[in-house]
mmCIF file of C-alpha atoms in Angstrom:
data_model
loop_
_atom_site.group_PDB
_atom_site.id
_atom_site.type_symbol
_atom_site.label_atom_id
_atom_site.label_comp_id
_atom_site.label_asym_id
_atom_site.label_seq_id
_atom_site.Cartn_x
_atom_site.Cartn_y
_atom_site.Cartn_z
ATOM 1 C CA MET A 17 91.209 37.004 -25.988
ATOM 2 C CA ARG A 18 94.497 38.968 -25.298
ATOM 3 C CA ILE A 19 93.713 41.063 -22.133
ATOM 4 C CA LEU A 20 95.699 43.737 -20.848
ATOM 5 C CA TYR A 21 95.560 43.325 -16.774
ATOM 6 C CA LEU A 22 96.898 46.968 -15.224
ATOM 7 C CA PRO A 23 96.323 47.466 -11.416
ATOM 8 C CA LEU A 24 95.806 50.724 -10.148
ATOM 9 C CA VAL A 25 95.427 52.562 -6.507
ATOM 10 C CA ARG A 26 92.074 53.505 -5.220
ATOM 11 C CA GLN A 27 91.980 57.487 -6.676
ATOM 12 C CA TYR A 28 93.306 56.634 -10.120
ATOM 13 C CA PHE A 29 90.563 53.323 -10.053
ATOM 14 C CA GLU A 30 87.753 55.422 -8.749
ATOM 15 C CA ASP A 31 89.002 58.293 -11.229
ATOM 16 C CA ILE A 32 88.910 56.169 -14.340
ATOM 17 C CA ARG A 33 85.317 54.005 -13.091
ATOM 18 C CA ASP A 34 83.811 57.388 -12.411
ATOM 19 C CA GLY A 35 84.839 59.530 -15.673
ATOM 20 C CA ARG A 36 87.446 62.065 -14.560
ATOM 21 C CA LYS A 37 89.925 60.052 -15.565
ATOM 22 C CA PRO A 38 90.621 59.472 -19.522
ATOM 23 C CA GLU A 39 94.077 58.051 -19.986
ATOM 24 C CA GLU A 40 96.180 56.154 -17.896
ATOM 25 C CA TYR A 41 99.733 56.342 -18.094
ATOM 26 C CA ARG A 42 102.958 54.508 -17.666
ATOM 27 C CA ARG A 43 106.287 55.295 -17.800
ATOM 28 C CA ALA A 44 107.599 54.870 -21.422
ATOM 29 C CA THR A 45 110.570 52.198 -20.303
ATOM 30 C CA PRO A 46 111.756 49.289 -21.925
ATOM 31 C CA TYR A 47 109.164 47.307 -19.867
ATOM 32 C CA TRP A 48 106.165 48.665 -20.821
ATOM 33 C CA ARG A 49 107.237 49.179 -24.651
ATOM 34 C CA LYS A 50 108.292 45.237 -24.652
ATOM 35 C CA ARG A 51 104.389 45.144 -23.330
ATOM 36 C CA LEU A 52 102.482 47.663 -25.235
ATOM 37 C CA GLU A 53 104.465 48.294 -28.473
ATOM 38 C CA GLY A 54 103.378 46.368 -31.494
ATOM 39 C CA GLN A 55 100.654 44.305 -29.212
ATOM 40 C CA THR A 56 97.334 44.641 -29.641
ATOM 41 C CA PHE A 57 94.471 43.576 -27.123
ATOM 42 C CA ASP A 58 90.539 43.043 -27.055
ATOM 43 C CA MET A 59 90.140 44.021 -23.705
ATOM 44 C CA ILE A 60 91.812 46.158 -20.628
ATOM 45 C CA VAL A 61 90.986 45.286 -16.940
ATOM 46 C CA PHE A 62 91.822 48.023 -14.616
ATOM 47 C CA THR A 63 91.718 46.393 -11.062
ATOM 48 C CA LEU A 64 91.628 48.153 -7.686
ATOM 49 C CA GLY A 65 95.275 46.450 -6.156
ATOM 50 C CA TYR A 66 95.060 42.668 -6.592
ATOM 51 C CA PRO A 67 91.428 41.085 -6.151
ATOM 52 C CA ALA A 68 90.348 38.156 -5.780
ATOM 53 C CA ARG A 69 89.080 36.288 -8.872
ATOM 54 C CA ASP A 70 85.766 36.566 -7.866
ATOM 55 C CA ASP A 71 86.207 40.029 -6.910
ATOM 56 C CA HIS A 72 83.880 42.019 -9.416
ATOM 57 C CA GLU A 73 83.417 45.385 -7.910
ATOM 58 C CA ARG A 74 87.242 46.056 -7.842
ATOM 59 C CA ARG A 75 87.320 45.458 -11.705
ATOM 60 C CA LEU A 76 86.840 47.742 -14.668
ATOM 61 C CA VAL A 77 86.573 45.964 -18.064
ATOM 62 C CA ARG A 78 87.078 48.104 -21.349
ATOM 63 C CA PRO A 79 87.527 47.604 -24.839
ATOM 64 C CA TRP A 80 90.482 48.172 -25.965
ATOM 65 C CA ARG A 81 90.809 51.302 -27.561
ATOM 66 C CA GLY A 82 94.702 52.200 -27.649
ATOM 67 C CA TYR A 83 97.298 54.398 -26.525
ATOM 68 C CA ARG A 84 99.484 57.214 -28.010
ATOM 69 C CA VAL A 85 103.236 58.259 -26.675
ATOM 70 C CA THR A 86 102.939 61.439 -25.078
ATOM 71 C CA THR A 87 105.535 64.059 -22.647
ATOM 72 C CA ILE A 88 103.560 64.856 -19.395
ATOM 73 C CA THR A 89 104.778 66.200 -16.241
ATOM 74 C CA HIS A 90 102.976 64.059 -12.950
ATOM 75 C CA PRO A 91 103.410 64.069 -9.378
ATOM 76 C CA HIS A 92 103.658 60.588 -9.482
ATOM 77 C CA PHE A 93 106.845 60.570 -11.790
ATOM 78 C CA GLY A 94 108.628 63.425 -10.440
ATOM 79 C CA PRO A 95 109.033 67.256 -11.224
ATOM 80 C CA GLU A 96 110.415 66.284 -14.576
ATOM 81 C CA GLN A 97 108.580 66.305 -17.733
ATOM 82 C CA VAL A 98 108.364 62.284 -18.729
ATOM 83 C CA LYS A 99 107.889 60.366 -21.815
ATOM 84 C CA VAL A 100 104.686 57.898 -20.902
ATOM 85 C CA PHE A 101 102.512 55.865 -22.913
ATOM 86 C CA ALA A 102 98.601 56.974 -22.236
ATOM 87 C CA ILE A 103 96.273 54.140 -22.560
ATOM 88 C CA ARG A 104 92.813 55.070 -23.093
ATOM 89 C CA ALA A 105 90.811 54.399 -20.210
ATOM 90 C CA ASN A 106 87.207 55.297 -21.637
#
């Protein structure tokens, strides 16, 4: 079983958990292209930081539903539009 792990900061973790954030963004860099393009996963695990192995409260396990490539403006990436992988989180 292939699993993609994505560590998140508290705000984004809680937004995904509570259904307010349908996608998690990763900038379309060579690192993320290699990790995502042409890959298939069974699950995606969103973690609040880097939890201990037995800390299940800080993990969200979801089925892998893919991603799309898009251009966004987001404060995390600065004032310019950037190309991102929008990974489905719901």
